[in-house]
Every structure is written in structure tokens, then in C-alpha cells.
Backbone as JSON, one array per atom type, in Angstrom:
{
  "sequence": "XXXXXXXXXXXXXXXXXXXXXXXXXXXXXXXXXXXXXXXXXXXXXXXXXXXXXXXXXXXXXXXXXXXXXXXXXXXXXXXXXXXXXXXXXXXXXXXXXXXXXXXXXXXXXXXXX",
  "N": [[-2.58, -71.67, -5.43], [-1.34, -73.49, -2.75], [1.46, -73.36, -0.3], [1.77, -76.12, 0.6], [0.42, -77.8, -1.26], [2.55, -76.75, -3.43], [4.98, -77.72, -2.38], [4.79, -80.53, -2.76], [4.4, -80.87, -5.57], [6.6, -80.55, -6.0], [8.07, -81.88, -5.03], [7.28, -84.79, -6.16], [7.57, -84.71, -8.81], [10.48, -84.4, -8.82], [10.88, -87.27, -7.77], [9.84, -88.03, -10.14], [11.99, -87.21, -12.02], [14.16, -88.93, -10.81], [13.35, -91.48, -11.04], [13.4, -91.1, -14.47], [16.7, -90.65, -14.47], [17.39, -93.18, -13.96], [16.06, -94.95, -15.43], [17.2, -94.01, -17.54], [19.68, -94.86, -17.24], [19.94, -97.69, -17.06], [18.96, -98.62, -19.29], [20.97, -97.62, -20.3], [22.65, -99.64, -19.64], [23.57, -99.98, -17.15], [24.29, -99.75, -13.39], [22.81, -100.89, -10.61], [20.64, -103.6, -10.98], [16.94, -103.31, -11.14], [15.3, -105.63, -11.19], [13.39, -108.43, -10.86], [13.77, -110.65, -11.46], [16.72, -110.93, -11.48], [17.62, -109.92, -8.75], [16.49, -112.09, -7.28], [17.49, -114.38, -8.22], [20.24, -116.39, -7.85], [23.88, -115.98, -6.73], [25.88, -117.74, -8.76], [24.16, -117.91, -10.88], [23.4, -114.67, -11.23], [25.67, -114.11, -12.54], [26.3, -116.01, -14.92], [24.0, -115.1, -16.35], [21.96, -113.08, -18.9], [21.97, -109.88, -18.93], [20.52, -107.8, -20.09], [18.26, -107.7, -21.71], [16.55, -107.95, -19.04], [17.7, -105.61, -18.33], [16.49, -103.52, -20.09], [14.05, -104.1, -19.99], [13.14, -103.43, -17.16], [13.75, -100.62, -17.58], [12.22, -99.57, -19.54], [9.94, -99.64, -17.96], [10.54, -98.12, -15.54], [10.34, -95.51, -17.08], [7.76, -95.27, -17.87], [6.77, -95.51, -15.42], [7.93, -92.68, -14.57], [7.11, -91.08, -16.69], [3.93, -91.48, -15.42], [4.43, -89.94, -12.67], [4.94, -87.5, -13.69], [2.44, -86.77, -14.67], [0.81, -87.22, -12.3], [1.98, -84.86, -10.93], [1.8, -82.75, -12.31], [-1.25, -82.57, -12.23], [-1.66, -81.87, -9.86], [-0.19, -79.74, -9.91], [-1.6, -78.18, -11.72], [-3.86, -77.97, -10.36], [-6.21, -79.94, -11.56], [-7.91, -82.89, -11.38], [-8.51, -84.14, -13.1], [-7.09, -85.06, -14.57], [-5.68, -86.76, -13.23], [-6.75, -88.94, -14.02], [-5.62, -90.36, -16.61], [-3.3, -91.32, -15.03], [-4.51, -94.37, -15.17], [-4.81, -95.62, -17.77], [-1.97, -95.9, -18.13], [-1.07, -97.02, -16.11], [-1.86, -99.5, -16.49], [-0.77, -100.27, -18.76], [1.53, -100.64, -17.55], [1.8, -102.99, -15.9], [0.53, -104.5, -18.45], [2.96, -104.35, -20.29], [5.17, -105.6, -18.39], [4.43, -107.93, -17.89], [4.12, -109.63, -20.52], [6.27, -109.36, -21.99], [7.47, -110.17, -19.93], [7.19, -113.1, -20.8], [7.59, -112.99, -23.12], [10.7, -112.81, -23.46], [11.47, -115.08, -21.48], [10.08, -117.4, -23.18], [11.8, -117.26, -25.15], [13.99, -117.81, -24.24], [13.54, -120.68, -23.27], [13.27, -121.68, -25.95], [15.98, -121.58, -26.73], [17.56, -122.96, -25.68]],
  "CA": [[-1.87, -72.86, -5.0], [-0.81, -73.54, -1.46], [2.64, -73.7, -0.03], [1.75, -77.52, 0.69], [0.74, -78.38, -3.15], [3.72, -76.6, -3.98], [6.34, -78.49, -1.97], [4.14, -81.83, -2.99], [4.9, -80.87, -6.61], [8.23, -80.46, -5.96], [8.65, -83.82, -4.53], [6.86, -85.35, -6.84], [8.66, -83.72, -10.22], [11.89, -85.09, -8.15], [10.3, -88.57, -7.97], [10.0, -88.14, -11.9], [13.4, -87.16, -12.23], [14.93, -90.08, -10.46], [12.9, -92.67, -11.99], [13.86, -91.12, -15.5], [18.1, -90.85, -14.47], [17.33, -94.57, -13.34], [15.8, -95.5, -16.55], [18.6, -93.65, -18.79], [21.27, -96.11, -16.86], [19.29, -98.93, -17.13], [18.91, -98.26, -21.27], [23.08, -98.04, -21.11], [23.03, -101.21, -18.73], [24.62, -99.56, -16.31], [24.53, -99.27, -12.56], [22.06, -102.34, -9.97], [19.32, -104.06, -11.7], [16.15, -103.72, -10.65], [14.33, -106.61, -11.37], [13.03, -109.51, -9.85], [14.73, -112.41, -12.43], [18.45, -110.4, -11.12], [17.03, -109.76, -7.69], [15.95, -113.74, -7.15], [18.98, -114.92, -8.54], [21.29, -116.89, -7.04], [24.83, -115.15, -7.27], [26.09, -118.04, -9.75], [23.28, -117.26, -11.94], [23.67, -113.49, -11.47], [27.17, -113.87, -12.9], [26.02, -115.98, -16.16], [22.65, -114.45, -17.38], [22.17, -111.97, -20.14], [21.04, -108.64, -18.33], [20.61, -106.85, -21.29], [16.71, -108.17, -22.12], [16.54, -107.33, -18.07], [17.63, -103.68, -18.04], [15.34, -103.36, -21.14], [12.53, -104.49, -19.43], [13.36, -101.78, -16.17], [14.22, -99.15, -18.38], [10.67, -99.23, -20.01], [8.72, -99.55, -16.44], [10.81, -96.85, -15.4], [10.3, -94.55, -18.06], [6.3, -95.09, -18.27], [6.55, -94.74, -14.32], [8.36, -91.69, -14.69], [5.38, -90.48, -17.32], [2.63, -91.2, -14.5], [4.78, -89.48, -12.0], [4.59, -86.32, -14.64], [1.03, -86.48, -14.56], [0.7, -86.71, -10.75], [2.67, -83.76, -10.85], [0.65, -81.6, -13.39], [-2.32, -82.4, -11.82], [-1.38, -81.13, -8.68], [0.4, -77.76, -10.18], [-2.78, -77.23, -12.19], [-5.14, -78.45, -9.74], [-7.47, -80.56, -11.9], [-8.23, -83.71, -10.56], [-9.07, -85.2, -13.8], [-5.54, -85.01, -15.23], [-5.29, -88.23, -13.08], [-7.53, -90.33, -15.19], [-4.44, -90.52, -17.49], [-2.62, -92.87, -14.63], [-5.63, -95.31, -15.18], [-4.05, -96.48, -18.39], [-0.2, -95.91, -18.1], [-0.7, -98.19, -15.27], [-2.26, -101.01, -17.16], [0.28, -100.72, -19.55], [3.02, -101.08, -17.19], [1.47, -104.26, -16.23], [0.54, -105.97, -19.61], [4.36, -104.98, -21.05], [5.74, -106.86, -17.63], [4.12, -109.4, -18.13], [4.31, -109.71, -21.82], [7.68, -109.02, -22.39], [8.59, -111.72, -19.23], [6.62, -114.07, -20.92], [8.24, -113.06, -24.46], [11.8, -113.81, -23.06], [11.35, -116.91, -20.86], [10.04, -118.5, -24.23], [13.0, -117.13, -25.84], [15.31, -118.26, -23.55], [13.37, -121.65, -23.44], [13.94, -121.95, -27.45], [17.8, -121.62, -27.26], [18.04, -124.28, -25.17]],
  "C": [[-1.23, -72.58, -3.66], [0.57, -73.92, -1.68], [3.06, -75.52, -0.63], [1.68, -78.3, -0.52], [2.03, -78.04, -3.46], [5.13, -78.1, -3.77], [5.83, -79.94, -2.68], [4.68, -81.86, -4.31], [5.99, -81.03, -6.87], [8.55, -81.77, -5.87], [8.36, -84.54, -5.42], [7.64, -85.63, -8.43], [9.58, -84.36, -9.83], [12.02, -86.49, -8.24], [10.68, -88.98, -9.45], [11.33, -88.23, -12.2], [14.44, -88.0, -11.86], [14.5, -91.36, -11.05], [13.26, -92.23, -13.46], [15.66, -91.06, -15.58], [17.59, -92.26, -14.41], [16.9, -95.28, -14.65], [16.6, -95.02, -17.85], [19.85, -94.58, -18.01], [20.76, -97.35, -16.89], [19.15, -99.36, -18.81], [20.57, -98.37, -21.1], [23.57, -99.05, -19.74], [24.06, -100.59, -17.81], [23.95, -99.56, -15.01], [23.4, -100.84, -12.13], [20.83, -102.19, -10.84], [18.28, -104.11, -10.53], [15.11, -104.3, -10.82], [14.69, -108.23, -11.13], [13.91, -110.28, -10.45], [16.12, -112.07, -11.75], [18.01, -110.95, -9.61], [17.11, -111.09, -6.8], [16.92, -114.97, -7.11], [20.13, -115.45, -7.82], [22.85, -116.63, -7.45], [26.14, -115.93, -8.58], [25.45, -117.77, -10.98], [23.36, -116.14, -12.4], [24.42, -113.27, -12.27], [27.12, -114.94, -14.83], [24.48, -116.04, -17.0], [23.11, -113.61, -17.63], [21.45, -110.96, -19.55], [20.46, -108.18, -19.11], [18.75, -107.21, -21.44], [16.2, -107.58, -20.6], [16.49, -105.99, -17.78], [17.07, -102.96, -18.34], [14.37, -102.99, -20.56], [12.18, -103.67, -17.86], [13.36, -101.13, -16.87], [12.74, -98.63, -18.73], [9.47, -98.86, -18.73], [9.52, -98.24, -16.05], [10.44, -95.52, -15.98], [8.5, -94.21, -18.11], [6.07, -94.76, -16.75], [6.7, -93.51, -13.99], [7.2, -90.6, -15.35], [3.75, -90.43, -16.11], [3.56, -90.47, -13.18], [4.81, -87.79, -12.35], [3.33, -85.82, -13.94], [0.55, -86.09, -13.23], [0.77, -84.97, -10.49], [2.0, -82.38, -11.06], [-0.73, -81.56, -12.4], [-2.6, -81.66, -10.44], [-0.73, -79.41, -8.92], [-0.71, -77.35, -10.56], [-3.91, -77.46, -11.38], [-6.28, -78.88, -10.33], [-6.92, -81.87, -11.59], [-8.27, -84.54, -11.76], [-8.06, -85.67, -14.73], [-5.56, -86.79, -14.79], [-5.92, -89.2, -13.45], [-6.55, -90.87, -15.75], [-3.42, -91.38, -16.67], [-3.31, -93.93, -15.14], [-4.39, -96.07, -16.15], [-2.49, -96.59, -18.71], [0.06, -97.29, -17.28], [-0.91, -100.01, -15.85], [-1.32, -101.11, -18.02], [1.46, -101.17, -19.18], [2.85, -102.28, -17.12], [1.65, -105.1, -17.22], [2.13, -105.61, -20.16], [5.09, -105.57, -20.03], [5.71, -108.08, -18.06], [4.29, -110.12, -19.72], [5.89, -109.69, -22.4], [8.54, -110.47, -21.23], [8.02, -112.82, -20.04], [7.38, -114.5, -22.45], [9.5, -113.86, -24.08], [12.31, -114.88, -22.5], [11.01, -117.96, -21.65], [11.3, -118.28, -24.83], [14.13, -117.91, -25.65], [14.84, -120.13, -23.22], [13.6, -122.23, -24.63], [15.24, -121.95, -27.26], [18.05, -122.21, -26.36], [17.92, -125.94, -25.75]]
}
């Protein structure tokens, strides 16, 4: 392994490690939201929506980003190439639970009205 993989790993691993702090404060609703519905929000709105289904729904993308940021990682310390197949479907999953999960709570929140 080269210097250059090395430091790459490094960075990378670091990457991981900030997207998983970021998704343990997001799980105890704590610290800026990052997602679009907050984000979009107009600062009356900001002030009475329910984050909590929100932070959720970061916390999880975080956490499965954090997992393909792993992998990156590995694949580069061990130098096989084929490690990164294993983004293929992390990534689709981040997708369909976005979308699935916004789609869950926007009916939700259309029922309790």
C-alpha cells in the first residue's frame, strides 16, 4: 500500500466517522437538520413542525451513508476493487427508504388533518 492509498483511507474512515457522530445527534434530535422538508421551510413553519419523523429520516441516510463510506474505505486498505460492488446496493437503499419513508409521512401527516 502506497503512502497516497493510505492518507485516502484515512480521509475516508474520517468521512465515516463524521457522518456516523452526525447520525448519533440526529437519532437524539439534536444539533441542524439536514433535510430538505426543514431546509425548504419557511421559518414559521420551521418553528411548528414535528422534527422528530425528520431527524429519523437523516439519521438512517446517515448511518447507511456512513456504512458505504466503510466500504470505500476497506476497499481501498485491502485493495480489492470488488469490495465496491457492496455500494451498488446500500445506495439503492438509501434511495427507496427516502423516498418511502417521505412518502410514508406526508400521508401521515395528510391523515391527521
Amino acid at each position: 500500500m502506497s503512502t497516497g492509498e493510505l492518507i485516502i483511507a484515512i480521509i475516508v474512515f474520517a468521512i465515516a466517522g463524521l457522518l456516523l457522530f452526525t447520525a448519533i445527534r440526529h437519532f437524539n434530535e439534536r444539533g441542524f437538520l439536514f433535510n430538505n422538508a426543514y431546509i425548504y421551510a419557511s421559518k414559521e413553519q420551521r418553528e411548528t413542525m414535528n422534527k422528530g419523523p425528520y431527524y429519523r429520516q437523516s439519521a438512517v441516510v446517515f448511518c447507511i451513508l456512513c456504512v458505504v463510506f466503510v466500504v470505500i474505505g476497506l476497499s481501498v486498505l485491502l485493495q480489492n476493487s470488488k469490495i465496491m460492488l457492496l455500494e451498488i446496493p446500500l445506495f439503492i437503499g438509501v434511495i427507496i427508504y427516502a423516498i418511502i419513508s417521505t412518502i410514508k409521512y406526508n400521508n401521515h401527516v395528510k391523515d391527521g388533518e
